[in-house]
Tab-separated table of C-alpha atoms in Angstrom:
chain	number	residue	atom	x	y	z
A	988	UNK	CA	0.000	0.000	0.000
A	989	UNK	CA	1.605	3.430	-0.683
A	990	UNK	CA	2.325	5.923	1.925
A	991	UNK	CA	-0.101	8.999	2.627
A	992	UNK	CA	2.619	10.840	1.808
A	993	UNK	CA	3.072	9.317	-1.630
A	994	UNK	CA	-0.328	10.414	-2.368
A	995	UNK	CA	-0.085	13.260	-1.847
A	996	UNK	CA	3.313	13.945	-3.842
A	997	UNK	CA	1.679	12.541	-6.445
A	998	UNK	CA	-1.714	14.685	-5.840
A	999	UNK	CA	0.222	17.629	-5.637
A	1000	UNK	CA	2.653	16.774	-9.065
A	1001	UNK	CA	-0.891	16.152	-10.872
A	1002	UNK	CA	-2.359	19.213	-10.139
A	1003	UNK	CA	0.577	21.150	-11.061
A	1004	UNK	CA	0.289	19.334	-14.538
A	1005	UNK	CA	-2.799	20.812	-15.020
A	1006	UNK	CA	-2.549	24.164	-14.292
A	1007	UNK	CA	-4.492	26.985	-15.965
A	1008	UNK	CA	-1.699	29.195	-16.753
A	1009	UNK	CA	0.459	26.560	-18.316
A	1010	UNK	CA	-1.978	26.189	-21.310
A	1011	UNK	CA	-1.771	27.540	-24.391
A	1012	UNK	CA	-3.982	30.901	-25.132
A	1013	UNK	CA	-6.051	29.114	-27.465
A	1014	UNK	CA	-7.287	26.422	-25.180
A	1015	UNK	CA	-7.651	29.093	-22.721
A	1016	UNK	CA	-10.213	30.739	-25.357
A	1017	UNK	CA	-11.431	27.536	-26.834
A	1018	UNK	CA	-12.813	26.458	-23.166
A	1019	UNK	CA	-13.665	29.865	-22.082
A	1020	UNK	CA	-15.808	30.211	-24.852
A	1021	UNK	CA	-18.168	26.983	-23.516
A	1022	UNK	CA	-19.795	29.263	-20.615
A	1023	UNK	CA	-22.392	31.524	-20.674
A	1024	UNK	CA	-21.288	35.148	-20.700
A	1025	UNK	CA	-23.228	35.768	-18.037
A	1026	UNK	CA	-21.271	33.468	-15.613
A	1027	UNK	CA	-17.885	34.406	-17.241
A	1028	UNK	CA	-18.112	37.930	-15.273
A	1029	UNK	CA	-17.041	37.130	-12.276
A	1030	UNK	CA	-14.045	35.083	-14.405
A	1031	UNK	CA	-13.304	38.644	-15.500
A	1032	UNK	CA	-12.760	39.804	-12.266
A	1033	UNK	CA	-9.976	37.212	-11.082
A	1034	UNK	CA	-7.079	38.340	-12.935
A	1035	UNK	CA	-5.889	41.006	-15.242
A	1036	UNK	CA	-4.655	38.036	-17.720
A	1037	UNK	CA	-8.161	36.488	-18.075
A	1038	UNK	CA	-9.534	40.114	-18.244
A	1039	UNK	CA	-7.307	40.202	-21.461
A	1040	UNK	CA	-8.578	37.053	-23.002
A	1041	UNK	CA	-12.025	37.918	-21.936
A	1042	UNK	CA	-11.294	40.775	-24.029
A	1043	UNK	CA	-9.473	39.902	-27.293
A	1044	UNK	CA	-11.509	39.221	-30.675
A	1045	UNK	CA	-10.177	36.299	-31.119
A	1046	UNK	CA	-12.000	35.102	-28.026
A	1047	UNK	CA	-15.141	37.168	-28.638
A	1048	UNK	CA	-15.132	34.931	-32.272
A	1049	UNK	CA	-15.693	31.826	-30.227
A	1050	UNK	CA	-18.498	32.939	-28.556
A	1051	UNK	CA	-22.023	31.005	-29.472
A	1052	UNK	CA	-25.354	31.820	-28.157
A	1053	UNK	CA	-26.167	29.800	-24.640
A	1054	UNK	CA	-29.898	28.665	-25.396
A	1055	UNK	CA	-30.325	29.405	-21.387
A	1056	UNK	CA	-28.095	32.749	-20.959
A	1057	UNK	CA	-30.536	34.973	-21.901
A	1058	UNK	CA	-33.137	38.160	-20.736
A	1059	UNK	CA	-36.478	37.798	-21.299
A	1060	UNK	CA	-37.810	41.534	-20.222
A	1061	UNK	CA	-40.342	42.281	-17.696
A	1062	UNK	CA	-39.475	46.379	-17.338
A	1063	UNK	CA	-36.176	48.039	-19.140
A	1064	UNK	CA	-34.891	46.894	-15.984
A	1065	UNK	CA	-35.686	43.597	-14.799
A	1066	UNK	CA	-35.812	40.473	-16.466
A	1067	UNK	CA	-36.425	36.839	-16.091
A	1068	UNK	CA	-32.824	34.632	-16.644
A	1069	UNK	CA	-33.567	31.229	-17.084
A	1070	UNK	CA	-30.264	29.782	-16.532
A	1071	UNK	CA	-30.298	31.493	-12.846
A	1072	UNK	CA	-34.224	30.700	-12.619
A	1073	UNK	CA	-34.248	34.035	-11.171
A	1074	UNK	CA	-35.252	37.838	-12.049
A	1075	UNK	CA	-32.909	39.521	-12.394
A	1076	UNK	CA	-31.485	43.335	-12.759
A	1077	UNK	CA	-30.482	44.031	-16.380
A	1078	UNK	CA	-27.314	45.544	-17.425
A	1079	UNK	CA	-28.142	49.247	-18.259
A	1080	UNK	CA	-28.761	49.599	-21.915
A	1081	UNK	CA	-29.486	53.400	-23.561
A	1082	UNK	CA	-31.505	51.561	-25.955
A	1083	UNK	CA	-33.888	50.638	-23.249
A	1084	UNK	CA	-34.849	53.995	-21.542
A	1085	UNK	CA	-38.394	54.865	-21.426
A	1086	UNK	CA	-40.674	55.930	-23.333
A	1087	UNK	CA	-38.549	54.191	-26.133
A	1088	UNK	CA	-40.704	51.145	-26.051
A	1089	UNK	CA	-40.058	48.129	-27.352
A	1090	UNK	CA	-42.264	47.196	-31.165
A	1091	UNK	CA	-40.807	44.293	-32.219
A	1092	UNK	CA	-37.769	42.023	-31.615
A	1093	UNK	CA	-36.161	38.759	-33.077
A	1094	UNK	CA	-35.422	35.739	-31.064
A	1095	UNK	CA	-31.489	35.232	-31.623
A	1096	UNK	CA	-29.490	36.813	-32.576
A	1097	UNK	CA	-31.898	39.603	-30.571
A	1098	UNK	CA	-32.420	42.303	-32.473
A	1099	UNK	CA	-34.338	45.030	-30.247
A	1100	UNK	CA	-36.908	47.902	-32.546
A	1101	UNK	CA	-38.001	50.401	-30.816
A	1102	UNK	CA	-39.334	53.970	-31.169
A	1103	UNK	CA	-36.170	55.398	-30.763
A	1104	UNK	CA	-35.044	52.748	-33.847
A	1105	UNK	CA	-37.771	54.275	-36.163
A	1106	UNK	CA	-36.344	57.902	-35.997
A	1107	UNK	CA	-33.840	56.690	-38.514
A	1108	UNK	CA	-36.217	54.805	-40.584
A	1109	UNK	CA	-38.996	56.103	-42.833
A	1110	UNK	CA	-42.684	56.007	-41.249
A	1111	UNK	CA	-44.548	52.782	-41.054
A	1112	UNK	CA	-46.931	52.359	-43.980
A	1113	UNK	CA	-50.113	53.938	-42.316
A	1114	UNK	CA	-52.795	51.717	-40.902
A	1115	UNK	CA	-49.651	49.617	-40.075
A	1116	UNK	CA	-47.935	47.721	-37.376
A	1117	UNK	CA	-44.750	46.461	-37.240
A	1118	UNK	CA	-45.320	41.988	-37.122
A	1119	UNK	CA	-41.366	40.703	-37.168
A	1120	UNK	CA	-37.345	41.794	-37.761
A	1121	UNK	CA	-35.228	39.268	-39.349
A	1122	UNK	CA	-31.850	39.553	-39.165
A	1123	UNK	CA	-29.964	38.191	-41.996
A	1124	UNK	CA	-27.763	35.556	-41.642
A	1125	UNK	CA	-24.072	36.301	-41.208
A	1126	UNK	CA	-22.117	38.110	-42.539
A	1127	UNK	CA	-24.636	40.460	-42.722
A	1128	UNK	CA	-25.946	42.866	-39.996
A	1129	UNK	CA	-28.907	44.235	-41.783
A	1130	UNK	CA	-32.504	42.802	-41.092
A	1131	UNK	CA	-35.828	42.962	-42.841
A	1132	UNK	CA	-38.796	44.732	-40.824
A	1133	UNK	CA	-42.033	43.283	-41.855
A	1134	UNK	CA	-45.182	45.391	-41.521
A	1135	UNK	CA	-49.166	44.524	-41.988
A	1136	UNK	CA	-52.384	46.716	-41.678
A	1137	UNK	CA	-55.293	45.318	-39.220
A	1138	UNK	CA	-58.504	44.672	-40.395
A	1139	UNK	CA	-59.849	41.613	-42.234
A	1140	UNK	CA	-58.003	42.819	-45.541
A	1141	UNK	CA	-54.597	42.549	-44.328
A	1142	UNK	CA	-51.575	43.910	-46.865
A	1143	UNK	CA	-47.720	43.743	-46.065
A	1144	UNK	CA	-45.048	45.618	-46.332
A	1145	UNK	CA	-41.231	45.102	-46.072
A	1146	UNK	CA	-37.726	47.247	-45.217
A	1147	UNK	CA	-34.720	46.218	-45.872
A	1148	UNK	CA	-32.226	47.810	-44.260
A	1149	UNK	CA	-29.637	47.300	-46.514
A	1150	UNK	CA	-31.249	48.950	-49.051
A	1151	UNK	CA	-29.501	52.680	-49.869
A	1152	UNK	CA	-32.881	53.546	-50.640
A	1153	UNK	CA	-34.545	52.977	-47.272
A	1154	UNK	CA	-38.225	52.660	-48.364
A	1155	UNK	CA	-41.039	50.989	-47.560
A	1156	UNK	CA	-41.998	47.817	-50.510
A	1157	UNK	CA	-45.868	47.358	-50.674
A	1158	UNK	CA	-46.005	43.502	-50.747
A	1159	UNK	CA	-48.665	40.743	-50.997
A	1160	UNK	CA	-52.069	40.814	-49.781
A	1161	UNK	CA	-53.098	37.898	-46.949
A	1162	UNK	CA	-55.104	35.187	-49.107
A	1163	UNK	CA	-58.301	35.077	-46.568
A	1164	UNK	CA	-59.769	37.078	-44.418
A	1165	UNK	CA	-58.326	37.113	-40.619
A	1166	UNK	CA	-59.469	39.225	-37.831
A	1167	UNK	CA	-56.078	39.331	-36.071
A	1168	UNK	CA	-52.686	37.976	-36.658
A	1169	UNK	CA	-50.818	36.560	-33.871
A	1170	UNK	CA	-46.667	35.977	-33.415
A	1171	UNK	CA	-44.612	35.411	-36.178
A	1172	UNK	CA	-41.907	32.592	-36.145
A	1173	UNK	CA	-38.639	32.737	-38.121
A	1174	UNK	CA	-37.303	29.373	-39.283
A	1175	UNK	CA	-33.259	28.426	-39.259
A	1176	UNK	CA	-33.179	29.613	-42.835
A	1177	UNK	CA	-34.726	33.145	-42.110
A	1178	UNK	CA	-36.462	32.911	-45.587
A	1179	UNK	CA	-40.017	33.044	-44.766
A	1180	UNK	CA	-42.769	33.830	-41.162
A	1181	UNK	CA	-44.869	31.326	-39.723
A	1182	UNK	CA	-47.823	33.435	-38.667
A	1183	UNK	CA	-50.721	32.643	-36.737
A	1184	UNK	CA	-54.043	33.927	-37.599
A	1185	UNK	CA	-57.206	34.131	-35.687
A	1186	UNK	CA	-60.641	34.138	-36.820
A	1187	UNK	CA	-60.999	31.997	-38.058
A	1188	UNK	CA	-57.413	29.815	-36.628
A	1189	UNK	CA	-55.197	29.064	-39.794
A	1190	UNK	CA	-51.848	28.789	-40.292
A	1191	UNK	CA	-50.196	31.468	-42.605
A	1192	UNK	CA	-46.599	31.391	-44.607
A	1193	UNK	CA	-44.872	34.799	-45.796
A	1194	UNK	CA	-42.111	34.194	-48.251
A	1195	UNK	CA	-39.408	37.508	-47.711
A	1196	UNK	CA	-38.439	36.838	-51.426
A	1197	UNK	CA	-41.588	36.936	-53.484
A	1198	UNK	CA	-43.641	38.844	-50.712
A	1199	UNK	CA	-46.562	36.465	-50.847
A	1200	UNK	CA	-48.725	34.776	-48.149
A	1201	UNK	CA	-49.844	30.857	-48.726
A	1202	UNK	CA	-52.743	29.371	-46.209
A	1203	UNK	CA	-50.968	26.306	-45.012
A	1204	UNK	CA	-53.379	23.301	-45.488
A	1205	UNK	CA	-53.379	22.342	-41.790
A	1206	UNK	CA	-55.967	21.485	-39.548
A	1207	UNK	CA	-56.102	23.664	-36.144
A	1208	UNK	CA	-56.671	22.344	-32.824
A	1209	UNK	CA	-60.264	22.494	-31.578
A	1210	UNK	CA	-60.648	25.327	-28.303
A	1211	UNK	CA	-57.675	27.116	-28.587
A	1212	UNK	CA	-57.399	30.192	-27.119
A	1213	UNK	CA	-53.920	32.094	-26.760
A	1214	UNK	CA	-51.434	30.953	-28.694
A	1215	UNK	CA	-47.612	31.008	-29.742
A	1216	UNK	CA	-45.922	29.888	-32.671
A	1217	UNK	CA	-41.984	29.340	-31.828
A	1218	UNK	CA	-39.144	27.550	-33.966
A	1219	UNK	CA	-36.837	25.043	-32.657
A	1220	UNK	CA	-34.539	22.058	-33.791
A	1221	UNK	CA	-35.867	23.364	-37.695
A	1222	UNK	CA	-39.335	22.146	-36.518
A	1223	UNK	CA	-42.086	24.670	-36.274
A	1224	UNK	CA	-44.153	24.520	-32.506
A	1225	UNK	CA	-47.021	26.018	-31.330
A	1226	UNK	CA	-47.820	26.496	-27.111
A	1227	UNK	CA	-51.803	27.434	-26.453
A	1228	UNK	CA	-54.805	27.107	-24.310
A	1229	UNK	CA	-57.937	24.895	-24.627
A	1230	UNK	CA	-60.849	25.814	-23.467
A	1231	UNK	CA	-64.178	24.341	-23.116
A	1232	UNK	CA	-67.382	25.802	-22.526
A	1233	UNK	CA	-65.047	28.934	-22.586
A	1234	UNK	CA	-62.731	27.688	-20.075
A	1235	UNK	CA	-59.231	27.229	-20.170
A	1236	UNK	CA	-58.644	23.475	-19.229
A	1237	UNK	CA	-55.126	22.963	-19.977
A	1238	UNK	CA	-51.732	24.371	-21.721
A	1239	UNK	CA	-50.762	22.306	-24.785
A	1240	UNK	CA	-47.724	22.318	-26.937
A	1241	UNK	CA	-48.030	20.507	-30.132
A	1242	UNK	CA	-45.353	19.977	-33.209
A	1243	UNK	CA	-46.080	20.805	-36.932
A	1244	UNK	CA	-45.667	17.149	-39.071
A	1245	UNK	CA	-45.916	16.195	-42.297
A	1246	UNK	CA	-47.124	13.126	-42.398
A	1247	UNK	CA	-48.365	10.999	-45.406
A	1248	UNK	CA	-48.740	14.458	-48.109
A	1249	UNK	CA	-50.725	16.233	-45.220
A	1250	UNK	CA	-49.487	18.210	-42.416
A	1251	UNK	CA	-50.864	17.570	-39.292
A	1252	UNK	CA	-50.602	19.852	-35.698
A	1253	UNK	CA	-49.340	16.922	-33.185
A	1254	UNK	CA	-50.358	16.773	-29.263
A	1255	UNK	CA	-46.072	16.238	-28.099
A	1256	UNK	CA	-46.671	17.978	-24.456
A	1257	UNK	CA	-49.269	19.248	-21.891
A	1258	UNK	CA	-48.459	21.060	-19.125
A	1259	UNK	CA	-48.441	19.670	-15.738
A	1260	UNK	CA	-51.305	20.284	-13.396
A	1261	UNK	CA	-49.305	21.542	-10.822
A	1262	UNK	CA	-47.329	24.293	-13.018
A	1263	UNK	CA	-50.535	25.386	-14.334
A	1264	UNK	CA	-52.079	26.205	-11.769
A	1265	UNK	CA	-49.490	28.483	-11.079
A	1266	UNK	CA	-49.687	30.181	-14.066
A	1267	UNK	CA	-53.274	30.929	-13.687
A	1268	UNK	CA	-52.815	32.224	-9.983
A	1269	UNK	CA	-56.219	30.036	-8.942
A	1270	UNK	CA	-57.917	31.601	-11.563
A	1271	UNK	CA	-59.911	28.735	-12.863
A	1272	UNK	CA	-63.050	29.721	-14.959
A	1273	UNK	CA	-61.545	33.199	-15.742
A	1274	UNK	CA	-58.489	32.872	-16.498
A	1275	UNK	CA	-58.113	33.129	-20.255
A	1276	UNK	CA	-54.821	34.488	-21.737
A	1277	UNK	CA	-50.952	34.839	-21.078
A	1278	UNK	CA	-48.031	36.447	-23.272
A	1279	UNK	CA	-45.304	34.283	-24.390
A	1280	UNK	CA	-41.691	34.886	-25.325
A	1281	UNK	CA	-38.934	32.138	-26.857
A	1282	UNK	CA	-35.616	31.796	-28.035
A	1283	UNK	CA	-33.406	28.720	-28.651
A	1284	UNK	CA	-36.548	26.534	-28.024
A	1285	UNK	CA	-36.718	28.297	-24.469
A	1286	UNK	CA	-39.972	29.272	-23.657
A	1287	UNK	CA	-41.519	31.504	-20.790
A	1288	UNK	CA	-45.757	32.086	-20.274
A	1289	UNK	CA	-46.177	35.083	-18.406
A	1290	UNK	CA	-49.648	35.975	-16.320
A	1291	UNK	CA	-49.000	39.643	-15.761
A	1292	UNK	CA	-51.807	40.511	-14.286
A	1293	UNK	CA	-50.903	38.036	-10.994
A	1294	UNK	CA	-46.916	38.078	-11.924
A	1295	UNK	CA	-46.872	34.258	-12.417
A	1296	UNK	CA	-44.155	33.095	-14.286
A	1297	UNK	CA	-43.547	29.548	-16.066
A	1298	UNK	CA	-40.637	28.236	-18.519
A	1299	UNK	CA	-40.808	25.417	-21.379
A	1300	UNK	CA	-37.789	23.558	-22.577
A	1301	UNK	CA	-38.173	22.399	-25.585
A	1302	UNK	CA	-34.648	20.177	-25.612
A	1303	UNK	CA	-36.552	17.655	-23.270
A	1304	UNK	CA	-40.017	19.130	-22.797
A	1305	UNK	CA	-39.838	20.315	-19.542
A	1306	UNK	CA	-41.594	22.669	-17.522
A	1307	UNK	CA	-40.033	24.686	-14.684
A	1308	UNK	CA	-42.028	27.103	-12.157
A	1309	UNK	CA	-39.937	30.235	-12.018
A	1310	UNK	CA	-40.219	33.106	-9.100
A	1311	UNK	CA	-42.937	35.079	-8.498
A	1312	UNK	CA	-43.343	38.911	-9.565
A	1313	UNK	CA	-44.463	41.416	-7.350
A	1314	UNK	CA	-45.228	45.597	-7.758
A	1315	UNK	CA	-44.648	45.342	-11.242
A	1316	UNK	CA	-47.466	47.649	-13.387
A	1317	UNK	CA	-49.474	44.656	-15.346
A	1318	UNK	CA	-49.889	46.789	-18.557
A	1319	UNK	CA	-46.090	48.183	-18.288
A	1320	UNK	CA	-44.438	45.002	-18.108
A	1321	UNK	CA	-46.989	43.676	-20.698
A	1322	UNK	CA	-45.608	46.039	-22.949
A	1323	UNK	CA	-42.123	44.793	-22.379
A	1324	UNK	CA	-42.538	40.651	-21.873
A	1325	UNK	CA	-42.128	39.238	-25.095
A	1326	UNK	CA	-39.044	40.393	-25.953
A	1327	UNK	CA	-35.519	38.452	-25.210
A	1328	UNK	CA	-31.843	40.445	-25.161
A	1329	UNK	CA	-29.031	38.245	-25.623
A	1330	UNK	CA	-25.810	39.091	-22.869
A	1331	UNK	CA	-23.186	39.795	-25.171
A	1332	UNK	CA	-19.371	40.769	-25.329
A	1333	UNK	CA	-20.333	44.117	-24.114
A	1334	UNK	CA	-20.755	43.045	-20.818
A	1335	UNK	CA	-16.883	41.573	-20.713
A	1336	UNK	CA	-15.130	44.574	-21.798
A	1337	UNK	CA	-17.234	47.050	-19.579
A	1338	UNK	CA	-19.071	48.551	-22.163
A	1339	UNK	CA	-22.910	49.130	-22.916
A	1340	UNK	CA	-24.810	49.403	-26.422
A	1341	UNK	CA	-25.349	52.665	-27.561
């Protein structure tokens, strides 16, 4: 048997193999670059050579979205961080100061429009409101803003951003008539919408190329009430409420399949009892609608009006309670939940977007 003493010589000589500082900067970066930025702050703080690191491009180049890391906004100032499970202060952002409210946003890469955005565009088409922002794929930092008129006649209208001439195209009409449209869901490719309409429920397709709308030959789901389309693993989901005899029974999430020629909405989840009857505060019988935010296949249901809070993984199908909100404005942080801000390398090098 060896000596306690030989252990720990031997212990000891390990650990020194495997220092930190005796690897090379690039699997310094290359392992670095596997946390969420969020929890690489206080990494920042421990030295003044991982400050450097923290700070070089060549590290900010390895840096991939973290489907958790992420702030879905209650108020310019607090947010809900589902990789803490907690709400949490924001970092200060100028683009976030009231009034500048937030009119759209895309999921990831987040992309934030606001008033204050639309100073340096030209007006929304009047009768308009602005539906999604794409942001092209890389390299490209321009996005397409996607406007439609309400009414049962709904027409379209796209920006491009990266167009010198900054104007407004007058695009395709929607096919049928649709009292409201709901979310819009870009897919991996960013070449078309998934868009939800409601009354009566069908399931609409915008191309960004050609500009024109196609009525997806689905069937809905019977009693649905609120509803949100998301995107995740290139498969197109959609989270809402049944009701019957106009009350909400149950949260379901089903999965868009194309099955034998025909595409078919698929039952895949239903939230547990227990998480739902957090979300509706006790409500039963009156409880009938919640907002709804995503990213990565992430996916929080906010009640604002009781400041219930619940979170969907779609990786596994999870559901998670998530901490109770308190003294927040219902109609104020309505105006903000549904939006999602991705931490990114401005928070490592001490600096704020502008």
């Amino acid at each position: 048997m060896a000596s306690s003493s030989s252990t720990t010589t031997t212990d000891a000589a390990a650990a020194s193999s495997c220092q930190w500082d005796t690897l090379p900067a690039h699997l310094q970066e290359r392992i670095l670059s596997l946390i969420p930025v969020t929890e690489l702050l206080p990494v920042a703080a421990a030295s003044r050579a991982l400050r450097r690191l923290l700070r070089s491009p060549a590290f900010h180049a390895l840096l991939s979205p973290h489907r958790l890391d992420a702030f879905f906004l209650l108020t310019p100032g607090l947010a809900v961080h589902p990789l803490s499970r907690r709400v949490l202060r924001t970092p200060p952002l100028a683009a976030l100061c009231p009034p500048s409210y937030p009119l759209v946003s895309s999921a990831s890469p987040s992309r934030l429009i606001t008033y204050a955005t639309l100073h340096s565009l030209p007006p929304i088409p009047d009768g308009s409101y602005l539906l999604s922002v794409v942001v092209k794929p890389p390299p490209s930092s321009s996005c397409i803003l996607v406007a439609v008129t309400t009414g049962a006649a709904v027409r379209s209208y796209t920006l491009d951003t990266a167009d010198p001439s900054r104007q407004w195209a007058s695009r395709g009409d929607v096919p049928v008539s649709i009292s409201l449209l709901g979310n819009a869901a870009v897919p991996g490719d960013r070449s078309q919408l998934f868009v939800l309409g409601r009354g009566p429920d069908a399931l609409l397709v915008f191309d960004l190329a050609t500009g024109t709308w196609e009525v997806l030959s689905v069937v809905m789901p019977q009693g649905l009430t609120t509803a949100h389309l998301f995107v995740y693993d290139d498969k197109l989901f959609m989270v809402g409420g049944v009701e019957r005899l106009g009350e909400v029974e149950r949260v379901v999430v089903w999965r868009l399949d194309d099955e034998k020629e025909a595409m078919v909405w698929r039952e895949v989840g239903v939230m547990p009892v227990e998480v739902f009857d957090e979300l509706v505060a006790g409500r039963h019988g009156s409880f009938w609608h919640f907002q709804a935010a995503d990213r990565l296949g992430i996916l929080c249901l906010y009640n604002a009006v009781d400041g219930r809070l619940v979170m969907l993984d779609a990786a596994d199908g999870l559901w998670t309670l998530l901490p109770r909100v308190a003294g927040l404005d219902a109609e104020e942080s309505g105006r903000w939940f549904g939006h999602v801000l991705e931490p990114g390398v401005e928070l490592l090098v001490g600096q704020h977007r502008r």
